[in-house]
Short mmCIF file of C-alpha atoms in Angstrom, two decimals:
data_model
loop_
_atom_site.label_atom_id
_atom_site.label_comp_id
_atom_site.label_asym_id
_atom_site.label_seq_id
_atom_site.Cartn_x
_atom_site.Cartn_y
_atom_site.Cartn_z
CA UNK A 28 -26.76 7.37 -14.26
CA UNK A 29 -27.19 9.23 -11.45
CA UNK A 30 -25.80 8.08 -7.82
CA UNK A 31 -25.00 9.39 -4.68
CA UNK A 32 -22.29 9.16 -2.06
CA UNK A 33 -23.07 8.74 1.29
CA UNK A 34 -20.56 9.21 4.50
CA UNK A 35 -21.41 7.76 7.76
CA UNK A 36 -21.75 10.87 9.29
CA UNK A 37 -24.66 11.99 7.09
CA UNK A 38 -22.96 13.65 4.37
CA UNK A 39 -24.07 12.95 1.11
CA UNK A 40 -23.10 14.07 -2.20
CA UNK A 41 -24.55 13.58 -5.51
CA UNK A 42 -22.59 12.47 -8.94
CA UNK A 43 -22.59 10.76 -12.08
CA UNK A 44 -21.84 6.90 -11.69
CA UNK A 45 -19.63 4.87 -13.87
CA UNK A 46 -18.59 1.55 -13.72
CA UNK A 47 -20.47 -1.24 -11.92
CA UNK A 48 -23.41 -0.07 -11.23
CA UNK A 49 -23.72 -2.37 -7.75
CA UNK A 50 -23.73 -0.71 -4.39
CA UNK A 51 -20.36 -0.71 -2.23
CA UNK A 52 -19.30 0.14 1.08
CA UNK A 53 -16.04 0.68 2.47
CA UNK A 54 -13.12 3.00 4.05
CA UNK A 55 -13.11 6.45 2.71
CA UNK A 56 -9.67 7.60 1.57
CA UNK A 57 -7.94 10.43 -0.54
CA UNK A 58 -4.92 9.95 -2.30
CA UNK A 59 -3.00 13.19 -3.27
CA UNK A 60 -1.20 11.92 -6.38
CA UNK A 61 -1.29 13.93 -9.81
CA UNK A 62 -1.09 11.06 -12.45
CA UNK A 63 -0.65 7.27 -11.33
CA UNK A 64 -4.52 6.44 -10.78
CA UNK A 65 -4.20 2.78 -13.15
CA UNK A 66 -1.29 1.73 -10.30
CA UNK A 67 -3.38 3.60 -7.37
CA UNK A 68 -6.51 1.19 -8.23
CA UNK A 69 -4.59 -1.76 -8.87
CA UNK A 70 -2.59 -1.65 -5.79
CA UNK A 71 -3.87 -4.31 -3.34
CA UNK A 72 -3.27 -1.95 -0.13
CA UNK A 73 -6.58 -0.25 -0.88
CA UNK A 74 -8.47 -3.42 -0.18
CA UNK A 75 -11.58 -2.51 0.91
CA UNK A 76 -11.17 1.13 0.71
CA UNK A 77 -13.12 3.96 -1.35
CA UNK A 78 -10.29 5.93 -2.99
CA UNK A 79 -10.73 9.54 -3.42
CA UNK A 80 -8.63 11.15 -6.30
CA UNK A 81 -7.59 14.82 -5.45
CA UNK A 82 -6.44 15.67 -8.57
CA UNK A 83 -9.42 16.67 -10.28
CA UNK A 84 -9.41 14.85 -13.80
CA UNK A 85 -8.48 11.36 -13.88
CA UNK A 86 -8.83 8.98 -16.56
CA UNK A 87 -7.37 11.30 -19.41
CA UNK A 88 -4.91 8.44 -20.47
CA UNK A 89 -6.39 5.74 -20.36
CA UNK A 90 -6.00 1.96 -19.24
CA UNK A 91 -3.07 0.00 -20.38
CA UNK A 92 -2.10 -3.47 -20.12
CA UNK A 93 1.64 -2.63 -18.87
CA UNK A 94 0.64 -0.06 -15.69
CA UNK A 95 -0.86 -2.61 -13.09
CA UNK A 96 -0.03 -3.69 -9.79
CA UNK A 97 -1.63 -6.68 -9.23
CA UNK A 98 -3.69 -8.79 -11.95
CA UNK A 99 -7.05 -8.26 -9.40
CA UNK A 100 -7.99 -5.07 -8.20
CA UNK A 101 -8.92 -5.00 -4.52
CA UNK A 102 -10.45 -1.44 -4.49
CA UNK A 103 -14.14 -0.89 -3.48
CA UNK A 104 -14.44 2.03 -5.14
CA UNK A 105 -13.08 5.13 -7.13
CA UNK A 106 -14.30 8.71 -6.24
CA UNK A 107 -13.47 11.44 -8.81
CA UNK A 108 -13.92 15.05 -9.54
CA UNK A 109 -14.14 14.02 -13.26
CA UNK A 110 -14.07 10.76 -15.26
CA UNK A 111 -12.19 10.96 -19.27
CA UNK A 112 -14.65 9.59 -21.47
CA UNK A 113 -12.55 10.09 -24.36
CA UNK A 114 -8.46 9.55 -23.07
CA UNK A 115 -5.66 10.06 -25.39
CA UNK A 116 -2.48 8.00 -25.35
CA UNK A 117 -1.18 5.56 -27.72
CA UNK A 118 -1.04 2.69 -24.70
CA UNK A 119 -4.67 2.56 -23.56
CA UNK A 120 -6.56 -0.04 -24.27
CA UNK A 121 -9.68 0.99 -22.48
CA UNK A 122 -11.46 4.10 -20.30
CA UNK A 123 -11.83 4.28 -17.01
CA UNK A 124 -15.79 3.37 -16.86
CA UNK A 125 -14.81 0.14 -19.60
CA UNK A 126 -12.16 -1.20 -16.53
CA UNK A 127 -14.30 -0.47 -14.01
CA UNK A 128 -17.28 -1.68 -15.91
CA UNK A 129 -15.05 -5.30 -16.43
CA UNK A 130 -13.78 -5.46 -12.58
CA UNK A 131 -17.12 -5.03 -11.73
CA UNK A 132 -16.14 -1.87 -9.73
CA UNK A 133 -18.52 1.62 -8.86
CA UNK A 134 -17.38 4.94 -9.12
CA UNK A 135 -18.74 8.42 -8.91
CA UNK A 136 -17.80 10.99 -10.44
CA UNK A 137 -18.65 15.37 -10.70
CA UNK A 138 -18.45 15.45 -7.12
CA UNK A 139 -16.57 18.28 -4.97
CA UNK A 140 -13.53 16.13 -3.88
CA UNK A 141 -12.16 19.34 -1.95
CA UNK A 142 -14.94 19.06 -0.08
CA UNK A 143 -15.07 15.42 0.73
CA UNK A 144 -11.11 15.64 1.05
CA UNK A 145 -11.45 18.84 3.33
CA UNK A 146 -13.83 16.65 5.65
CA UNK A 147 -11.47 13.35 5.85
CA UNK A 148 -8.45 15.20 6.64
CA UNK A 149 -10.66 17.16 9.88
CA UNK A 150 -12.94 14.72 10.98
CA UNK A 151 -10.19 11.44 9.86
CA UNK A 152 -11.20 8.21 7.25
CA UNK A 153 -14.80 6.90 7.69
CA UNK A 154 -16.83 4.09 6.33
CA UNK A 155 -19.05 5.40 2.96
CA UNK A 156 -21.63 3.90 0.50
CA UNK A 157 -21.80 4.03 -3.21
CA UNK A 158 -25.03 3.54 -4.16
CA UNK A 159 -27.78 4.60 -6.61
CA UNK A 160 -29.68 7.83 -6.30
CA UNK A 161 -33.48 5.63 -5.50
CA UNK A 162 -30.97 4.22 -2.01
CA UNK A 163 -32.94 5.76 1.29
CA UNK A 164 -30.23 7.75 2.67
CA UNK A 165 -31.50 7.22 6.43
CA UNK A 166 -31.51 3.23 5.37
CA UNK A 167 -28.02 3.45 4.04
CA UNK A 168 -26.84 4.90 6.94
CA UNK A 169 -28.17 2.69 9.52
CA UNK A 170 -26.31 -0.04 7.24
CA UNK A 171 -22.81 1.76 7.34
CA UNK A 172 -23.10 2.07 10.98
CA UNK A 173 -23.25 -1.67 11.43
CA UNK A 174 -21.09 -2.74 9.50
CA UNK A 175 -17.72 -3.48 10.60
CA UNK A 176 -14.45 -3.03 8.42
CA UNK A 177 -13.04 -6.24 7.35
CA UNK A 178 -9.62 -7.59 9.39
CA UNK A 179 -9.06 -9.60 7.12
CA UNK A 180 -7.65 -7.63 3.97
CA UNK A 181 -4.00 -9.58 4.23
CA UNK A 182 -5.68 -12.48 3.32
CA UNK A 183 -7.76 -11.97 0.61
CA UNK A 184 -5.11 -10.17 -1.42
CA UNK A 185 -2.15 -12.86 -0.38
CA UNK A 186 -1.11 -14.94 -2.70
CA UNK A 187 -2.25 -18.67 -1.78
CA UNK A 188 0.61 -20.86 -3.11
CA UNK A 189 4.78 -20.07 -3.52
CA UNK A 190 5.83 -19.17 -6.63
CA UNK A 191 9.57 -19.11 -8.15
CA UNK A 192 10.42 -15.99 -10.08
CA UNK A 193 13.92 -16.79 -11.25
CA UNK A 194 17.15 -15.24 -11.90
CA UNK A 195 20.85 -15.85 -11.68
CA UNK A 196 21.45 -13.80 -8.48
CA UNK A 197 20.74 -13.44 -4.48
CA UNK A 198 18.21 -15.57 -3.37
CA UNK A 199 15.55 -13.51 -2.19
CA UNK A 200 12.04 -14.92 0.19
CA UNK A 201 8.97 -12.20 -0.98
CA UNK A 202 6.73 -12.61 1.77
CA UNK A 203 3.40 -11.19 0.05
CA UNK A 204 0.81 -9.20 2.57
CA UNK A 205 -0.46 -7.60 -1.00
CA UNK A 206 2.50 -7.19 -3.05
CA UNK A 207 2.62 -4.47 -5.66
CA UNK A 208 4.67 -6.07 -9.21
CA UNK A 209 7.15 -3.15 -8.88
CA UNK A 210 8.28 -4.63 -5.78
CA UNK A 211 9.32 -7.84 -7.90
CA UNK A 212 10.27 -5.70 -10.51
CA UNK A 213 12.84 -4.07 -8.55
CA UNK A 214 14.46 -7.45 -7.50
CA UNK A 215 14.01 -9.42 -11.17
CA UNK A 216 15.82 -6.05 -12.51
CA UNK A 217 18.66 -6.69 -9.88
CA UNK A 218 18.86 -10.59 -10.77
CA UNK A 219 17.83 -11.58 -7.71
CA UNK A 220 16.35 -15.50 -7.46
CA UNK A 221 12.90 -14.49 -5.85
CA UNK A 222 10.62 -17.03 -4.59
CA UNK A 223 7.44 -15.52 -3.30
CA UNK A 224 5.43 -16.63 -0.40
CA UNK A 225 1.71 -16.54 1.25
CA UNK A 226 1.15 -14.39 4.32
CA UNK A 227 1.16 -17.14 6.93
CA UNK A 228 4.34 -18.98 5.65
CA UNK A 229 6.07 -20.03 8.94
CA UNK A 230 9.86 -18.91 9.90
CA UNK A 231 10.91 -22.63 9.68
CA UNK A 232 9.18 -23.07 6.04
CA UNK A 233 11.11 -19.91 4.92
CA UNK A 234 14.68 -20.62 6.62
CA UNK A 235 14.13 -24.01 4.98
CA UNK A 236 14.01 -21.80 1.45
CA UNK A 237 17.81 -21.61 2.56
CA UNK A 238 17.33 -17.41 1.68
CA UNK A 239 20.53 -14.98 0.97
CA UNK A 240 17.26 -12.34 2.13
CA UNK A 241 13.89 -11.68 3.18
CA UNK A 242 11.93 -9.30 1.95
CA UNK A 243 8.83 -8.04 3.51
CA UNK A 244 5.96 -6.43 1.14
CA UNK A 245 3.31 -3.76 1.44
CA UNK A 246 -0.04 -4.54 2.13
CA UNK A 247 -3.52 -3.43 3.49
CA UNK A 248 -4.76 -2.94 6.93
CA UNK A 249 -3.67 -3.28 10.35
CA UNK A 250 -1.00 -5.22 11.24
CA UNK A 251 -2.54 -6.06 14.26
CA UNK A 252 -4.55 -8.47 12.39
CA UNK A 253 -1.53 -10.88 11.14
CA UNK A 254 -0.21 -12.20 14.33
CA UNK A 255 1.08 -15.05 12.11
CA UNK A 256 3.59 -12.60 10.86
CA UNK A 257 4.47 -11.18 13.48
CA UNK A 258 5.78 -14.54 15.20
CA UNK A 259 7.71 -15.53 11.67
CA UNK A 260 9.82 -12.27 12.00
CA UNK A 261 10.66 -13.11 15.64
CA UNK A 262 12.26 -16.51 14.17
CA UNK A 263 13.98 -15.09 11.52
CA UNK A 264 15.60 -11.93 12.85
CA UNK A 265 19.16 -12.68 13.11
CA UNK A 266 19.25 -15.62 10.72
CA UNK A 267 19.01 -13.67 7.21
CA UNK A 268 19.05 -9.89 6.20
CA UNK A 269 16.26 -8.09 6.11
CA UNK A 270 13.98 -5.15 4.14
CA UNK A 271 10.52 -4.30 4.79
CA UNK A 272 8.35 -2.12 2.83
CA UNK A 273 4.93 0.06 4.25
CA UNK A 274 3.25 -3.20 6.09
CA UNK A 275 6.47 -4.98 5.82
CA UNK A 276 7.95 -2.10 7.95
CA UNK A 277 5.12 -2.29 10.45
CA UNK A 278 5.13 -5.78 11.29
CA UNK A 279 8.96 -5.58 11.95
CA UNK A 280 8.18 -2.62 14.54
CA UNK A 281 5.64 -5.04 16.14
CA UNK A 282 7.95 -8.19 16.34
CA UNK A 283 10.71 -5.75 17.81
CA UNK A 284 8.30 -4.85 20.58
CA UNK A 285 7.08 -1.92 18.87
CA UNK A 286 3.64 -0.82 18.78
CA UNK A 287 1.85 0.64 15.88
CA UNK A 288 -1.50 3.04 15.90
CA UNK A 289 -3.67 4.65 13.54
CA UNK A 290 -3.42 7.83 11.70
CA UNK A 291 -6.22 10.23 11.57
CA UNK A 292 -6.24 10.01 7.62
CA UNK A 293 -3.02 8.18 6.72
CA UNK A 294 -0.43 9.13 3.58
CA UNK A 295 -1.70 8.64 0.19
CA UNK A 296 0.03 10.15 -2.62
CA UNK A 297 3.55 10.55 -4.37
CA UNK A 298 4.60 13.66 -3.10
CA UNK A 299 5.60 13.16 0.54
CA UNK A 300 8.92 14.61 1.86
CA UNK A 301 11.17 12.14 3.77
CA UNK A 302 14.30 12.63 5.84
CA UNK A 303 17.43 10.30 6.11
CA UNK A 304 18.27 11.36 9.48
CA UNK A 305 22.12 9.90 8.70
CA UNK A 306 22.41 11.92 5.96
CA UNK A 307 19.93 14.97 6.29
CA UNK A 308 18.75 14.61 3.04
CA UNK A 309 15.45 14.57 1.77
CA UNK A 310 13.62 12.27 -0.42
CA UNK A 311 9.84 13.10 -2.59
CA UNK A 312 8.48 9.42 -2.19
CA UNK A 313 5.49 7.70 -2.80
CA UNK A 314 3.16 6.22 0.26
CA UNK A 315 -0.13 4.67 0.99
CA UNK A 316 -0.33 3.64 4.42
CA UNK A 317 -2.77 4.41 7.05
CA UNK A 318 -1.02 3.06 10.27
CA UNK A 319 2.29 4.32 11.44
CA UNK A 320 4.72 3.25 14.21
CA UNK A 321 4.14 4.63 17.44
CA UNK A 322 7.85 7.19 18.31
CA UNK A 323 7.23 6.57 21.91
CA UNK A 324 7.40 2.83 21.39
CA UNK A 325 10.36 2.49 19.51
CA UNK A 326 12.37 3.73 22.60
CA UNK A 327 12.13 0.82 24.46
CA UNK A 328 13.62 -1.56 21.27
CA UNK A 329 16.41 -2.30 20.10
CA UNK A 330 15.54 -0.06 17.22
CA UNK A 331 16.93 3.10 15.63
CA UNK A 332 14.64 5.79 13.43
CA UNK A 333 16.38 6.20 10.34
CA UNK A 334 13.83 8.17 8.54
CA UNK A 335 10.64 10.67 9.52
CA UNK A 336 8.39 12.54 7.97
CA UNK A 337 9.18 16.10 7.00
CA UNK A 338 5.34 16.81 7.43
CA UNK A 339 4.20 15.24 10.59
CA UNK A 340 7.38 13.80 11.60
CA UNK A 341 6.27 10.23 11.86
CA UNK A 342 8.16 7.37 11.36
CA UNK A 343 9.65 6.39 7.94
CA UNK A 344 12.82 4.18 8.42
CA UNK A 345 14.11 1.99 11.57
CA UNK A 346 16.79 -0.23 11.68
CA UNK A 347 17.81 -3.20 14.11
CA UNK A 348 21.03 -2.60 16.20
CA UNK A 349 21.66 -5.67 16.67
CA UNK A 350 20.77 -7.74 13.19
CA UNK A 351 20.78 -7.12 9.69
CA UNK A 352 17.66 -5.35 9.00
CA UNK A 353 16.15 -2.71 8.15
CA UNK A 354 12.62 -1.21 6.90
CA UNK A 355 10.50 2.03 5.20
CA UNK A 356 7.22 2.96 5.51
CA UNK A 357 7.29 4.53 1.86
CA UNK A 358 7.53 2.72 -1.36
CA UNK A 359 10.58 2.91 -3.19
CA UNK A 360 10.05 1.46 -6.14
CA UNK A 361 7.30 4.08 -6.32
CA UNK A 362 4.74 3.43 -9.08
CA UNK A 363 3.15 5.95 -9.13
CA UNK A 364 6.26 8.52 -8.25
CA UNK A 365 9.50 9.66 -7.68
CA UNK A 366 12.11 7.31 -7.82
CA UNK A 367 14.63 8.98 -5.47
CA UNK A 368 14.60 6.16 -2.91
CA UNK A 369 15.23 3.41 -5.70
CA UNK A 370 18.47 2.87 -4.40
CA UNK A 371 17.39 1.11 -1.31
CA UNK A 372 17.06 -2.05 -3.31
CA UNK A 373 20.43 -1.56 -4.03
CA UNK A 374 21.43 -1.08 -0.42
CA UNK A 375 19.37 -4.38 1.10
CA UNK A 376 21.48 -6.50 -1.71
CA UNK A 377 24.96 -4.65 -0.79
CA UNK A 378 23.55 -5.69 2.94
CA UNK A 379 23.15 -9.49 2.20
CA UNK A 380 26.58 -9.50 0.59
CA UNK A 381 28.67 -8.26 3.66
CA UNK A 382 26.82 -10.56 5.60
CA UNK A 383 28.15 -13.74 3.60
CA UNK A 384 31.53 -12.13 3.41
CA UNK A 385 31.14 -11.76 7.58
CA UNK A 386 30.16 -15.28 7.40
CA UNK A 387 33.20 -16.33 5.20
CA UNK A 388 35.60 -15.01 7.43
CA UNK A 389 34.47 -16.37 10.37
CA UNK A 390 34.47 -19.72 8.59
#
C-alpha cells in the first residue's frame, strides 16, 4: 500500500507502507546505527518520535524475542530506505511489517533517507505525518502545524509501581524515566539488589529504600518537563552515590544548577566518538539523546566535565566535586553498540564501596 510522508515544512515523499496502516504524527529523527534497529524501536527514549534508519536495509534479521528494550514500544513510527520481507537468522520469530503490524505501528519504506536525513541535519528535527497516499497534503499540514509535541513522554513510558529485581549484592534504587533492560542487565549481571522506581518517587521514599546507590536511567524528552526529578536529586545528593545515564545525566546537570538546551538534531546512533578528558582516551559509544548540557552553564557549578564529544564537543561526562556522583550522556551498556564504556558499571559499584569503607572508618 502506498503512503506518503509528509514534513512540516512541505516536504513530502512517497513510499511503500508497512505495518499499521493508521496515520501518525510525531518528531522526525535519524538514527545513524548499522544493525541494532529491534533495540532502536524498542527503546522507550523515542517516545513519540518518527525514527529514520540511515542504514539503508533494515529488517534483514528479523524480530526476536531476546533483543528488546522494553516489553512496549513507544515509537510513532519507523522510516526506512528498505523493509526485509524475507529475513534470515535462526532467532527471528517475525518480520519487520508482522511486529509492526502487532504493535499497531506505521512505517514507510523505499524512500530516499539521504535525503530526508540531509534535510534534518540542515534545517534540525521537525514534526512529520505518516499517512496514506488519499491524505490532502495541504490538510495534513495545517494539522502538524497545530499540534504540539507531547511533554509528557517521562510519564507514559515510567513504570507505575516499584518493583524488586533481586540479587545478593549492592543495593541499587533504578529510578526509571524510560529504562532500557540492558540498563538492569548490567546491574543483575553485577549482583546488584535493584529495586526499580516510578519517575516521581520522592527523595524521602527512596532514602527510606535505605540504598548502597542510585541510579538514574535514560529516557525521552526534555528534562525540563520532570521538575519532580529534579527536586529528588537535590535531596539525595550527598546522601548515596550516584550514576546517571543520557536523561539521568541531564537532570543531575539541572539539580546542580546547570541548564540544559536543545540540539539542532541530537545523537542517534552507535558510532559516536567520546573523550575521557582524565585519561585522553577515546571511546565508540552508543547515544540517543536530543538535549545536551549547556558548557557555559556548568561553570558556575560545582561540576567538572569529564567527557565531550569528539564531534561537536558537547558534553558527555560531569562529575560532582563535592559528592559521590557522577553521570554520561551516552549509553554504556550500549544495545545496540560498542561496549567500550561497559566498565562504568563497574566503576559506580567500586564508587559505592569506598564510600561505606569512608563511612566505616569514620565510625
Amino acid at each position: 500500500m502506498k503512503k506518503q510522508l509528509i514534513l512540516e515544512d512541505g516536504t513530502i515523499f512517497v513510499g511503500e507502507g508497512f505495518g499499521s496502516d493508521t496515520e501518525t504524527i510525531g518528531e522526525v529523527v535519524f538514527n545513524t546505527g548499522m544493525t541494532g534497529y529491534q533495540e532502536i524501536l524498542s527503546d522507550p527514549s523515542y517516545c513519540g518520535q518518527l525514527v529514520t534508519l540511515t542504514y539503508p536495509l533494515v529488517g534483514n534479521y528479523g524480530i526476536n524475542r531476546d533483543d528488546f528494550e522494553s516489553i512496549h514500544p513507544a515509537v510513532k513510527g519507523f522510516i526506512v530506505k528498505e523493509a526485509a520481507e524475507f529475513p534470515s537468522n535462526w532467532r527471528s520469530e517475525f518480520t519487520l511489517n508482522e511486529y509492526f503490524e502487532m504493535k499497531k505501528i506505521p512505517g514507510i519504506a523505499g524512500i530516499d533517507t539521504r535525503k530526508l536525513t540531509r534535510i534534518i541535519r540542515q534545517y534540525g528535527t521537525l514534526k512529520g505525518a505518516i499517512c496514506s497516499i488519499e491524505a490532502d497534503a495541504q490538510e495534513v499540514m495545517k494539522k502538524l502545524r497545530s499540534t504540539k509535541l507531547p511533554i509528557d513522554q517521562v510519564r507514559q513510558v515510567s513504570t507505575k509501581n516499584a518493583y524488586p529485581s533481586p540479587g545478593r549484592g549492592k543495593r541499587v534504587v533504578l529510578v526509571d524515566f524510560g529504562m532500557k533492560h540492558g540498563i538492569l542487565r548490567e546491574l543483575n549481571e553485577r549482583g546488584c539488589d535493584v529495586v526499580v522506581v516510578p519517575y516521581y518517587t520522592t527523595a524521602e521514599e527512596i532514602l527510606n529504600l535505605s540504598p548502597d546507590g542510585i541510579m538514574l536511567s535514560n529516557g525521552p524528552g526534555d528534562p525540563k518537563d520532570v521538575p519532580e526529578a529534579v527536586d529528588m536529586l537535590r535531596g539525595v545528593l550527598g546522601k548515596v552515590p550516584l550514576f546517571g545515564i543520557c536523561l539521568g545525566h541531564q537532570l543531575f546537570a539541572l539539580a546542580c544548577g546547570a541548564d540544559t538546551v536543545k540540539m539542532k538534531f541530537g545523537h542517534r546512533g552507535s558510532n559516536h566518538p567520546v573523550r575521557d578528558l582524565e585519561t585522553g582516551k577515546v571511546a565508540i559509544t552508543s547515544q540517543n539523546h536530543g538535549y545536551t548540557v549547556e558548557m557555559e552553564s556548568v561553570k558556575n557549578t560545582r561540576l567538572a566535565v569529564t567527557h565531550i564529544a569528539v564531534n561537536d564537543e558537547s558534553i558527555e561526562g560531569l562529575k560532582h566535586l563535592d559528592f559521590p556522583a557522577f553521570t554520561v550522556q551516552y549509553h554504556p551498556e550500549a544495545s545496540p553498540g560498542p561496549e567500550d564504556a561497559n566498565g562504568l558499571f563497574d566503576q559506580f559499584l567500586a564508587l559505592i564501596e569506598s564510600q561505606k569503607q569512608e563511612v566505616t572508618s569514620h565510625a
